[in-house]
Coordinates of C-alpha atoms in Angstrom, one line a residue:
Chain Q
M25 CA 39.9 35.5 -33.8
G26 CA 37.9 35.5 -37.0
T27 CA 36.6 38.2 -39.3
G28 CA 34.0 36.8 -41.5
T29 CA 31.4 38.9 -43.0
N30 CA 29.4 38.9 -39.7
G31 CA 32.6 38.8 -37.5
E32 CA 32.1 35.0 -36.8
L33 CA 33.9 32.0 -38.0
K34 CA 33.0 30.1 -41.2
Y35 CA 33.6 26.5 -42.0
E36 CA 34.5 25.4 -45.4
I37 CA 34.1 21.6 -45.9
S38 CA 36.1 19.6 -48.6
Q39 CA 33.8 17.5 -51.1
N40 CA 35.6 14.4 -49.7
A41 CA 35.1 15.2 -46.1
Y42 CA 31.5 16.0 -46.9
I43 CA 30.3 13.1 -48.9
K44 CA 32.2 10.6 -46.7
L45 CA 30.0 11.6 -44.0
V46 CA 26.7 11.5 -45.8
L47 CA 27.5 8.1 -47.4
H48 CA 28.4 6.7 -43.8
S49 CA 24.8 7.7 -42.6
L50 CA 23.3 6.1 -45.7
R51 CA 25.1 3.0 -45.1
H52 CA 23.5 2.7 -41.7
K53 CA 19.9 4.1 -42.4
T54 CA 18.5 2.8 -39.1
A55 CA 21.0 3.7 -36.7
A56 CA 22.6 7.0 -35.4
V57 CA 26.0 7.6 -36.7
N58 CA 28.7 10.0 -35.9
G59 CA 32.1 11.0 -37.1
V60 CA 34.8 13.6 -36.6
L61 CA 35.8 16.5 -38.7
V62 CA 39.6 16.9 -39.5
G63 CA 41.2 20.1 -40.5
R64 CA 42.7 23.4 -39.5
I65 CA 42.3 27.1 -39.4
S66 CA 42.8 28.4 -43.0
P67 CA 46.5 29.8 -43.4
N68 CA 45.0 32.3 -45.8
D69 CA 42.2 33.5 -43.8
E70 CA 41.9 33.5 -39.9
G71 CA 38.1 33.6 -40.2
V72 CA 37.8 30.2 -42.0
V73 CA 38.1 26.7 -40.6
E74 CA 39.1 24.3 -43.3
I75 CA 37.6 20.9 -43.0
S76 CA 39.7 18.9 -45.3
D77 CA 38.9 15.5 -44.1
S78 CA 36.5 13.6 -41.9
V79 CA 36.5 10.2 -40.1
P80 CA 33.4 8.1 -39.8
L81 CA 33.3 6.7 -36.4
F82 CA 30.6 4.6 -35.1
H83 CA 27.0 3.1 -36.0
S84 CA 26.1 1.7 -32.7
N85 CA 26.4 2.4 -29.1
L86 CA 27.6 6.0 -29.7
P87 CA 27.6 7.0 -26.2
L88 CA 30.1 4.6 -25.0
L89 CA 33.4 6.0 -24.2
P90 CA 36.1 3.4 -24.7
P91 CA 35.8 3.0 -28.3
L92 CA 35.4 6.9 -28.6
E93 CA 38.6 7.5 -26.8
I94 CA 40.6 5.1 -28.7
S95 CA 39.4 6.3 -32.0
L96 CA 40.4 10.1 -31.1
I97 CA 43.8 9.1 -30.0
M98 CA 44.6 7.1 -33.2
I99 CA 42.9 10.0 -35.4
E100 CA 44.7 12.7 -33.7
Q101 CA 48.0 10.8 -33.9
H102 CA 47.5 10.2 -37.7
Y103 CA 46.6 13.8 -38.6
V104 CA 48.9 15.6 -36.6
A105 CA 51.8 14.6 -39.0
Q106 CA 49.9 16.5 -41.7
G107 CA 49.6 19.5 -39.5
L108 CA 45.8 18.7 -39.1
S109 CA 43.7 18.0 -35.9
V110 CA 40.2 17.4 -35.1
V111 CA 38.1 20.5 -35.4
G112 CA 34.6 19.2 -35.2
Y113 CA 32.1 16.5 -34.8
F114 CA 29.3 15.0 -37.3
H115 CA 26.1 13.6 -36.2
A116 CA 23.1 11.9 -37.8
N117 CA 20.1 11.0 -35.7
Q118 CA 18.5 7.7 -35.8
R119 CA 15.0 8.9 -36.7
F120 CA 14.1 10.9 -40.0
D121 CA 12.5 13.9 -38.3
D122 CA 14.8 14.3 -35.2
V123 CA 16.5 17.6 -35.5
E124 CA 17.8 17.8 -31.9
V125 CA 21.2 17.9 -30.8
S126 CA 21.3 14.9 -28.8
G127 CA 23.1 14.5 -25.2
V128 CA 26.0 12.4 -26.7
A129 CA 26.5 15.0 -29.7
K130 CA 26.7 17.8 -26.9
N131 CA 29.1 15.9 -24.8
I132 CA 31.5 14.8 -27.8
G133 CA 31.1 18.3 -29.2
D134 CA 32.1 20.0 -25.7
H135 CA 35.1 17.6 -25.3
I136 CA 36.5 18.4 -28.8
S137 CA 35.9 22.2 -28.3
R138 CA 38.2 22.1 -25.3
Y139 CA 41.1 21.3 -27.9
F140 CA 39.8 23.2 -30.7
P141 CA 37.6 26.2 -29.5
H142 CA 35.0 27.0 -32.2
A143 CA 34.6 23.3 -33.0
P144 CA 31.1 23.0 -34.7
I145 CA 28.6 20.1 -34.5
L146 CA 27.3 19.4 -38.0
L147 CA 23.8 17.6 -37.9
L148 CA 22.6 15.8 -40.9
N149 CA 19.5 17.4 -42.2
N150 CA 17.3 14.2 -43.5
K151 CA 14.8 16.3 -45.2
K152 CA 17.4 18.1 -47.4
L153 CA 19.2 15.0 -48.0
E154 CA 15.9 13.5 -49.2
A155 CA 15.1 16.5 -51.5
L156 CA 18.7 16.2 -53.0
S157 CA 17.6 13.9 -56.0
Q158 CA 14.8 16.4 -56.7
G159 CA 16.3 19.8 -56.5
K160 CA 19.4 21.6 -57.6
D161 CA 20.2 22.8 -54.1
R162 CA 23.9 23.6 -53.8
S163 CA 23.8 24.0 -50.1
P164 CA 24.9 21.4 -48.0
V165 CA 22.7 18.9 -46.4
M166 CA 23.7 19.6 -42.7
Q167 CA 23.0 22.0 -40.1
V168 CA 25.8 23.6 -38.2
C169 CA 25.5 23.9 -34.4
I170 CA 27.8 26.4 -32.6
L171 CA 28.6 26.4 -29.0
M172 CA 27.3 29.6 -27.2
L173 CA 28.8 30.5 -23.9
R174 CA 26.5 32.4 -21.8
A175 CA 25.6 33.8 -18.4
V176 CA 29.2 33.9 -17.1
R177 CA 29.0 35.2 -13.7
L178 CA 32.2 36.1 -12.0
V179 CA 32.4 35.8 -8.1
A180 CA 34.7 37.5 -5.9
A181 CA 35.6 35.5 -2.9
G182 CA 38.5 35.5 -0.6
T183 CA 39.7 36.2 3.2
G184 CA 41.4 38.9 4.7
G185 CA 41.6 41.5 1.8
S186 CA 43.1 39.1 -0.8
G187 CA 40.2 38.2 -3.3
S188 CA 40.1 35.8 -5.9
L189 CA 37.9 35.4 -8.7
C190 CA 36.1 32.3 -9.7
V191 CA 34.0 31.5 -12.5
R192 CA 30.6 30.1 -11.7
D193 CA 27.6 29.2 -13.8
A194 CA 29.1 29.3 -17.1
S195 CA 26.3 27.5 -19.0
K196 CA 27.2 26.2 -22.4
N197 CA 24.5 25.5 -25.0
W198 CA 24.8 24.2 -28.6
R199 CA 22.7 26.2 -30.9
V200 CA 21.7 25.5 -34.4
V201 CA 22.7 28.3 -36.7
G202 CA 20.5 28.8 -39.6
A203 CA 21.2 29.5 -43.3
D204 CA 19.7 32.9 -43.0
G205 CA 21.7 35.1 -45.1
G206 CA 25.4 34.2 -44.3
S207 CA 25.5 30.7 -44.1
K208 CA 28.2 29.3 -41.8
L209 CA 29.0 25.9 -43.5
L210 CA 30.2 26.4 -47.1
L211 CA 31.0 23.5 -49.6
K212 CA 34.4 24.0 -50.9
E213 CA 33.6 22.6 -54.3
P214 CA 30.2 24.0 -55.6
S215 CA 29.3 21.0 -57.3
A216 CA 29.7 18.7 -54.3
N217 CA 25.8 18.0 -54.2
V218 CA 25.9 16.6 -57.7
V219 CA 28.9 14.4 -56.8
L220 CA 27.1 13.2 -53.8
S221 CA 24.0 12.5 -55.8
D222 CA 26.0 10.4 -58.4
Y223 CA 27.5 8.3 -55.4
I224 CA 24.2 7.7 -54.0
S225 CA 22.6 6.4 -57.3
S226 CA 25.6 4.0 -57.5
E227 CA 25.3 2.9 -53.9
K228 CA 28.7 4.1 -53.1
W229 CA 27.8 3.9 -49.4
K230 CA 28.4 0.4 -49.4
D231 CA 32.3 1.1 -49.4
V232 CA 32.4 3.3 -46.6
I233 CA 34.2 2.0 -43.5
D234 CA 34.0 3.3 -40.0
F235 CA 35.9 3.0 -36.8
D236 CA 33.4 0.4 -35.5
E237 CA 34.1 -1.8 -38.4
H238 CA 37.7 -1.5 -38.0
L239 CA 37.5 -2.5 -34.4
D240 CA 35.4 -5.8 -35.4
D241 CA 37.9 -6.4 -38.4
L242 CA 41.3 -4.8 -38.2
T243 CA 41.8 -5.4 -42.0
K244 CA 39.1 -2.6 -42.7
D245 CA 40.7 0.9 -42.9
W246 CA 38.8 3.8 -41.2
L247 CA 40.8 6.1 -43.4
N248 CA 39.0 4.9 -46.6
P249 CA 41.8 5.2 -48.9
G250 CA 40.9 4.7 -52.5
L251 CA 37.2 5.5 -51.7
F252 CA 36.9 8.3 -54.1
N253 CA 39.3 7.0 -56.7
Chain R
M26 CA 22.6 -12.7 -32.9
V27 CA 24.3 -14.1 -35.9
T28 CA 27.5 -16.2 -35.8
K29 CA 30.6 -15.5 -38.0
T30 CA 30.0 -18.5 -40.1
E31 CA 26.3 -17.7 -40.6
E32 CA 27.3 -13.9 -41.5
T33 CA 29.9 -15.4 -44.1
E34 CA 27.2 -17.6 -45.6
L35 CA 24.9 -14.6 -45.8
N36 CA 27.3 -12.4 -47.4
Q37 CA 28.2 -15.1 -50.0
L38 CA 24.5 -15.6 -51.0
E39 CA 24.0 -12.0 -51.1
N40 CA 26.9 -11.4 -53.6
Q41 CA 25.8 -14.3 -55.7
V42 CA 22.2 -13.1 -55.8
E43 CA 23.1 -9.7 -56.5
N44 CA 25.4 -10.6 -59.4
G45 CA 22.7 -12.7 -61.0
G46 CA 24.2 -16.0 -59.8
G47 CA 21.0 -17.5 -58.9
G48 CA 20.2 -18.8 -55.2
V49 CA 17.4 -16.2 -54.6
W50 CA 15.2 -18.4 -52.6
E51 CA 18.0 -19.9 -50.4
Y52 CA 19.1 -16.3 -49.6
L53 CA 15.7 -15.3 -48.8
C54 CA 15.3 -18.5 -46.5
L55 CA 18.3 -17.6 -44.8
V56 CA 17.5 -14.0 -44.2
R57 CA 14.1 -15.2 -42.6
K58 CA 16.1 -17.8 -40.6
L59 CA 18.6 -15.6 -39.2
K60 CA 16.0 -12.7 -38.8
V61 CA 18.5 -10.1 -40.2
R62 CA 17.3 -6.9 -41.6
R63 CA 18.0 -6.8 -45.4
S64 CA 14.9 -5.2 -46.6
E65 CA 16.1 -3.6 -49.9
L66 CA 17.3 -6.8 -51.2
V67 CA 14.4 -9.0 -50.1
L68 CA 12.1 -6.5 -51.6
K69 CA 14.1 -6.3 -55.0
H70 CA 14.5 -10.2 -55.1
G71 CA 11.4 -11.5 -53.5
L72 CA 9.3 -9.2 -55.8
S73 CA 11.0 -10.7 -58.9
I74 CA 9.9 -14.1 -57.7
L75 CA 6.4 -13.0 -56.9
N76 CA 5.7 -11.1 -60.1
D77 CA 6.8 -14.3 -62.1
P78 CA 3.9 -16.8 -62.2
G79 CA 6.0 -19.6 -63.2
K80 CA 8.4 -19.0 -60.2
R81 CA 5.6 -18.2 -57.8
S82 CA 3.7 -21.4 -58.3
S83 CA 6.9 -23.4 -57.9
L84 CA 7.2 -22.4 -54.5
G85 CA 4.0 -24.2 -53.4
P86 CA 2.8 -23.4 -49.9
D87 CA 5.9 -21.3 -49.2
E88 CA 4.5 -18.6 -51.6
W89 CA 2.4 -17.2 -48.9
T90 CA 5.5 -17.0 -46.4
L91 CA 7.3 -15.0 -49.1
Y92 CA 4.3 -12.6 -49.5
E93 CA 4.6 -11.9 -45.8
Q94 CA 8.3 -11.4 -45.9
V95 CA 8.3 -9.0 -48.9
A96 CA 5.3 -7.1 -47.4
I97 CA 7.5 -6.4 -44.3
A98 CA 10.7 -5.6 -46.4
A99 CA 8.5 -3.3 -48.5
M100 CA 7.1 -1.5 -45.4
D101 CA 10.7 -1.3 -44.2
C102 CA 11.7 0.4 -47.4
Q103 CA 8.8 2.7 -47.4
S104 CA 7.3 0.9 -50.7
L105 CA 3.8 1.0 -49.3
G106 CA 2.2 0.3 -52.6
A107 CA 4.1 -3.1 -52.8
A108 CA 3.3 -3.9 -49.3
Q109 CA -0.5 -3.1 -49.7
N110 CA -0.5 -5.4 -52.8
C111 CA 1.2 -8.3 -50.8
I112 CA -1.2 -7.8 -47.8
K113 CA -4.2 -7.8 -50.1
V114 CA -3.1 -11.2 -51.6
L115 CA -2.7 -12.6 -48.2
Q116 CA -6.1 -11.2 -47.0
K117 CA -7.7 -13.0 -49.9
K118 CA -6.1 -16.3 -49.3
F119 CA -6.4 -15.9 -45.4
P120 CA -9.5 -14.1 -44.6
E121 CA -10.0 -13.4 -40.8
S122 CA -6.3 -14.3 -40.2
K123 CA -4.7 -12.8 -37.1
R124 CA -1.1 -13.2 -38.8
V125 CA -2.4 -11.2 -41.6
G126 CA -4.1 -8.7 -39.2
K127 CA -0.6 -8.0 -37.6
L128 CA 0.6 -7.1 -41.1
E129 CA -2.3 -4.8 -41.6
A130 CA -1.3 -3.1 -38.2
L131 CA 2.2 -3.0 -39.3
L132 CA 1.3 -1.1 -42.3
L133 CA -0.7 1.4 -40.3
E134 CA 2.6 1.9 -38.5
A135 CA 4.5 2.4 -41.7
K136 CA 2.1 5.0 -42.9
G137 CA 2.8 6.8 -39.4
M138 CA -0.9 6.5 -38.5
W139 CA 0.0 5.7 -34.9
E140 CA -3.5 5.9 -33.0
E141 CA -5.2 3.5 -35.7
A142 CA -2.0 1.1 -35.3
E143 CA -2.5 1.2 -31.5
K144 CA -6.1 0.3 -31.9
A145 CA -5.3 -2.5 -34.4
Y146 CA -2.9 -3.9 -32.0
S147 CA -5.2 -3.7 -28.8
I148 CA -8.1 -5.6 -30.6
L149 CA -5.3 -8.3 -31.8
L150 CA -4.2 -8.4 -28.2
E151 CA -7.7 -8.9 -26.8
D152 CA -7.7 -12.3 -28.4
N153 CA -4.0 -13.2 -27.5
P154 CA -2.9 -11.2 -24.6
L155 CA 0.7 -13.0 -24.8
D156 CA 1.7 -12.2 -28.2
Q157 CA 5.2 -11.3 -27.8
V158 CA 5.3 -9.8 -31.3
I159 CA 2.5 -7.3 -30.7
H160 CA 4.0 -6.2 -27.4
K161 CA 7.4 -5.5 -29.3
R162 CA 5.6 -3.5 -31.9
K163 CA 4.4 -1.2 -28.9
V164 CA 8.0 -0.6 -28.0
A165 CA 8.9 0.0 -31.7
M166 CA 6.1 2.5 -32.2
A167 CA 7.1 4.4 -29.1
K168 CA 10.7 4.4 -30.4
A169 CA 9.6 5.6 -34.0
Q170 CA 7.7 8.6 -32.3
G171 CA 10.6 9.6 -30.3
K172 CA 9.2 8.6 -27.0
P173 CA 12.1 6.6 -25.5
S174 CA 10.9 6.8 -22.0
L175 CA 7.5 5.3 -23.1
A176 CA 9.6 2.5 -25.0
I177 CA 11.4 1.8 -21.9
E178 CA 8.1 1.7 -19.8
H179 CA 6.7 -0.7 -22.3
L180 CA 9.8 -2.9 -22.5
N181 CA 10.1 -3.2 -18.7
K182 CA 6.3 -4.3 -18.5
Y183 CA 7.1 -6.7 -21.2
L184 CA 10.3 -8.4 -19.4
E185 CA 8.5 -8.6 -16.2
V186 CA 6.3 -11.3 -18.1
F187 CA 9.1 -12.5 -20.6
M188 CA 12.1 -12.2 -18.5
A189 CA 14.0 -14.8 -20.5
D190 CA 14.0 -12.7 -23.8
H191 CA 17.4 -11.8 -24.2
D192 CA 16.9 -9.8 -27.2
A193 CA 14.5 -7.6 -25.3
W194 CA 17.0 -7.1 -22.5
R195 CA 19.6 -6.0 -25.0
E196 CA 17.2 -3.7 -26.7
L197 CA 16.6 -2.1 -23.4
A198 CA 20.1 -1.8 -22.7
E199 CA 20.8 0.0 -25.9
I200 CA 17.9 2.4 -25.3
Y201 CA 19.2 3.3 -21.9
V202 CA 22.7 3.7 -23.3
S203 CA 21.3 6.0 -26.2
L204 CA 19.7 8.0 -23.4
Q205 CA 23.2 8.0 -21.4
M206 CA 21.3 6.1 -18.5
Y207 CA 24.4 4.0 -17.8
K208 CA 23.5 2.5 -14.6
Q209 CA 20.3 1.3 -15.9
A210 CA 22.0 -0.3 -18.9
A211 CA 24.6 -2.0 -16.6
F212 CA 21.7 -3.6 -14.9
C213 CA 20.4 -5.1 -18.1
Y214 CA 23.7 -6.5 -18.9
E215 CA 24.0 -7.8 -15.4
E216 CA 20.9 -9.9 -15.9
L217 CA 22.2 -11.2 -19.4
I218 CA 25.5 -12.2 -17.8
L219 CA 23.6 -13.9 -15.2
S220 CA 21.5 -16.0 -17.8
Q221 CA 24.3 -16.5 -20.4
P222 CA 27.5 -16.4 -18.5
T223 CA 29.5 -17.6 -21.3
L224 CA 28.7 -15.2 -24.0
P225 CA 31.5 -12.7 -24.3
L226 CA 29.4 -10.1 -26.0
Y227 CA 27.6 -9.4 -22.7
H228 CA 30.9 -9.2 -20.7
L229 CA 32.1 -6.7 -23.3
A230 CA 29.2 -4.6 -23.3
Y231 CA 29.1 -4.6 -19.5
A232 CA 32.7 -3.5 -19.2
E233 CA 32.1 -0.6 -21.7
V234 CA 29.2 0.7 -19.7
L235 CA 31.1 0.4 -16.5
Y236 CA 34.1 2.3 -18.0
T237 CA 31.7 5.0 -19.1
I238 CA 30.3 5.3 -15.8
G239 CA 33.7 5.9 -14.5
G240 CA 35.1 5.9 -10.8
Q241 CA 37.7 3.7 -9.5
E242 CA 35.6 0.8 -8.5
N243 CA 33.8 0.7 -11.8
L244 CA 37.0 0.9 -13.7
I245 CA 38.6 -2.1 -11.9
A246 CA 35.2 -3.9 -12.4
A247 CA 35.4 -2.9 -16.2
R248 CA 38.7 -4.3 -16.5
K249 CA 37.8 -7.6 -14.9
Y250 CA 35.0 -8.0 -17.5
Y251 CA 37.5 -7.1 -20.3
A252 CA 39.5 -9.7 -19.1
S253 CA 36.8 -12.2 -18.9
T254 CA 36.0 -11.2 -22.6
I255 CA 39.6 -12.0 -23.8
D256 CA 39.3 -15.3 -21.8
L257 CA 36.0 -16.2 -23.4
T258 CA 37.1 -15.2 -27.1
G259 CA 40.6 -16.9 -26.9
G260 CA 42.1 -13.3 -27.0
K261 CA 40.4 -12.3 -30.1
S262 CA 38.6 -9.3 -28.9
T263 CA 40.3 -6.1 -30.1
R264 CA 37.9 -4.1 -28.2
A265 CA 38.5 -5.9 -25.0
L266 CA 42.3 -5.6 -25.5
F267 CA 42.0 -1.9 -26.0
G268 CA 39.7 -1.7 -23.0
I269 CA 42.4 -3.2 -20.7
C270 CA 44.9 -0.6 -22.0
L271 CA 42.2 2.2 -21.2
C272 CA 41.4 0.9 -17.8
G273 CA 45.1 0.6 -17.0
S274 CA 45.7 4.3 -17.9
A275 CA 42.4 5.6 -16.4
I276 CA 43.1 3.7 -12.9
A277 CA 46.6 4.9 -12.9
Q278 CA 45.2 8.6 -13.3
L279 CA 42.8 8.2 -10.6
S280 CA 45.5 6.7 -8.1
K281 CA 48.1 9.4 -8.7
G282 CA 49.2 10.7 -5.4
R283 CA 47.4 8.1 -3.7
N284 CA 49.0 5.3 -1.1
K285 CA 50.7 2.2 -2.6
E286 CA 47.7 -0.2 -2.5
D287 CA 45.9 2.1 -4.9
K288 CA 48.9 2.4 -7.0
D289 CA 49.1 -1.4 -7.4
M290 CA 45.7 -1.5 -8.8
A291 CA 47.1 -0.1 -12.0
A292 CA 48.2 -3.8 -12.8
P293 CA 50.9 -2.8 -15.5
E294 CA 51.8 -6.1 -16.5
L295 CA 48.2 -6.8 -17.6
Q296 CA 48.4 -3.6 -19.7
S297 CA 51.6 -4.7 -21.3
L298 CA 50.1 -8.0 -22.0
A299 CA 47.5 -6.4 -23.9
A300 CA 49.4 -4.0 -25.7
T301 CA 51.6 -6.7 -27.1
A302 CA 48.6 -8.7 -28.1
L303 CA 47.4 -5.4 -30.0
E304 CA 50.5 -4.9 -31.7
K305 CA 50.7 -8.6 -32.7
E306 CA 47.1 -8.3 -34.3
Y307 CA 48.0 -5.3 -35.9
K308 CA 51.3 -6.4 -37.4
Q309 CA 49.1 -9.3 -39.1
K310 CA 46.0 -7.4 -40.1
A311 CA 46.9 -3.7 -40.5
P312 CA 50.6 -3.2 -40.7
A313 CA 50.2 0.3 -42.0
K314 CA 48.6 1.4 -38.8
L315 CA 51.2 -0.3 -36.4
N316 CA 53.1 3.0 -35.8
L317 CA 50.0 4.5 -35.0
L318 CA 48.9 2.1 -32.7
S319 CA 52.2 2.0 -30.8
S320 CA 52.3 5.6 -30.3
A321 CA 48.5 5.6 -29.1
L322 CA 49.6 2.8 -26.7
R323 CA 52.4 4.8 -25.6
S324 CA 50.2 8.0 -24.8
L325 CA 48.1 5.6 -22.9
K326 CA 51.0 4.7 -20.4
L327 CA 51.8 8.3 -19.6

């Protein structure tokens, strides 16, 4: 799969998906937040994953399973009708200078990559977000983390001449992939950061609904229709 | 914790204030009373009162409380200049005050000067070793520096002395959950349920943690606590209703291929009741999502 310039997948995120996630983290400045990326492999280029939408999930107790399971079931059910699926995970850490991929992010990332291999974890880069208003940086305010499979050891076992291979010690690790030369995450619309800055100035984050809020009040819609109208 | 009525009142006042309809002082008082975190608005509107000599003097002695409230809000918004100004005013009015001393230490925290803040708090603690606010600041500092184990250590020590502080137990539980230390979080919720058995929030939180730990025993216990949440909330907890469905599905999965007694634990009637209640809720409040819900529930029954 995949023939990007360096032989690896690239991720192209739509403006709406991108902005929704950043606004969600701004709505809950004092908490860790997460969300899922929705999309598909590009029908025009197998080396590109199109992230066409995103769903903000939670802003409290991220590592608890029940709300996560419900949200993933409903989200998959909704998007499958459009030929889309959950293709990745977004996470914003609670603290400004925390750049680590937390345990819960890894666990959820692992889970999603079982259904969509090459699913990335996107981590909010707070420093870049802060610098947004000052600079003309057109690159996304997120880090991409890819799952690296390493050290797969094959062990032959068996009795009486018939062997069987089993995989042992396949350790998985999520690694932040830097923007060194060939950036992995591309903004589909080059002016996305300009639009994002505008929305931040107008405090648009107040309108973003996540799954947490939906569970507390069913009338709130986690699809956020009309958010960008 | 804030009740639904209090939250509605707060939101109403907030809208009013933001749209220039007055009621700023009532809003600020309510925020103080409910101890909610609305720092941006408190800073904006609090300063508008403080910077107006007429409005300020009409507050009388409450003026100083407002300076304190705005100082803290300013620090939360990283407006350290505004915070410093408020603290200066308070220092002038109340020299040698321990209460102002706490604000000074808080400012050191806001500046990220952790060692100096620690020193300041230690000095304050010498005179008043049982000051709960200062002990909690030590936990907050540990969290802010990304040292969750230290925060846990401080919080546990605090709870040995102040074991009736429910907010502290909740904070500890949430820190444990954030570190995926679910068993320890469960212990905290057990303490909370013991001390306040009629608060559905704790039953729900406990159930969610038990489900996350997993295993048949925990799933069965989780279902019990989801059920008690539904009981205590008169069937209004969407999360608990979903929880019942999830538990039923998970228990059924685990007892596949086991003997009949285990299979009975799946309690399908309970699951159907919860599913029906959910469908009713969605039909009423989110009809556009009803189909989605139904297919989600169907997939849980497999």
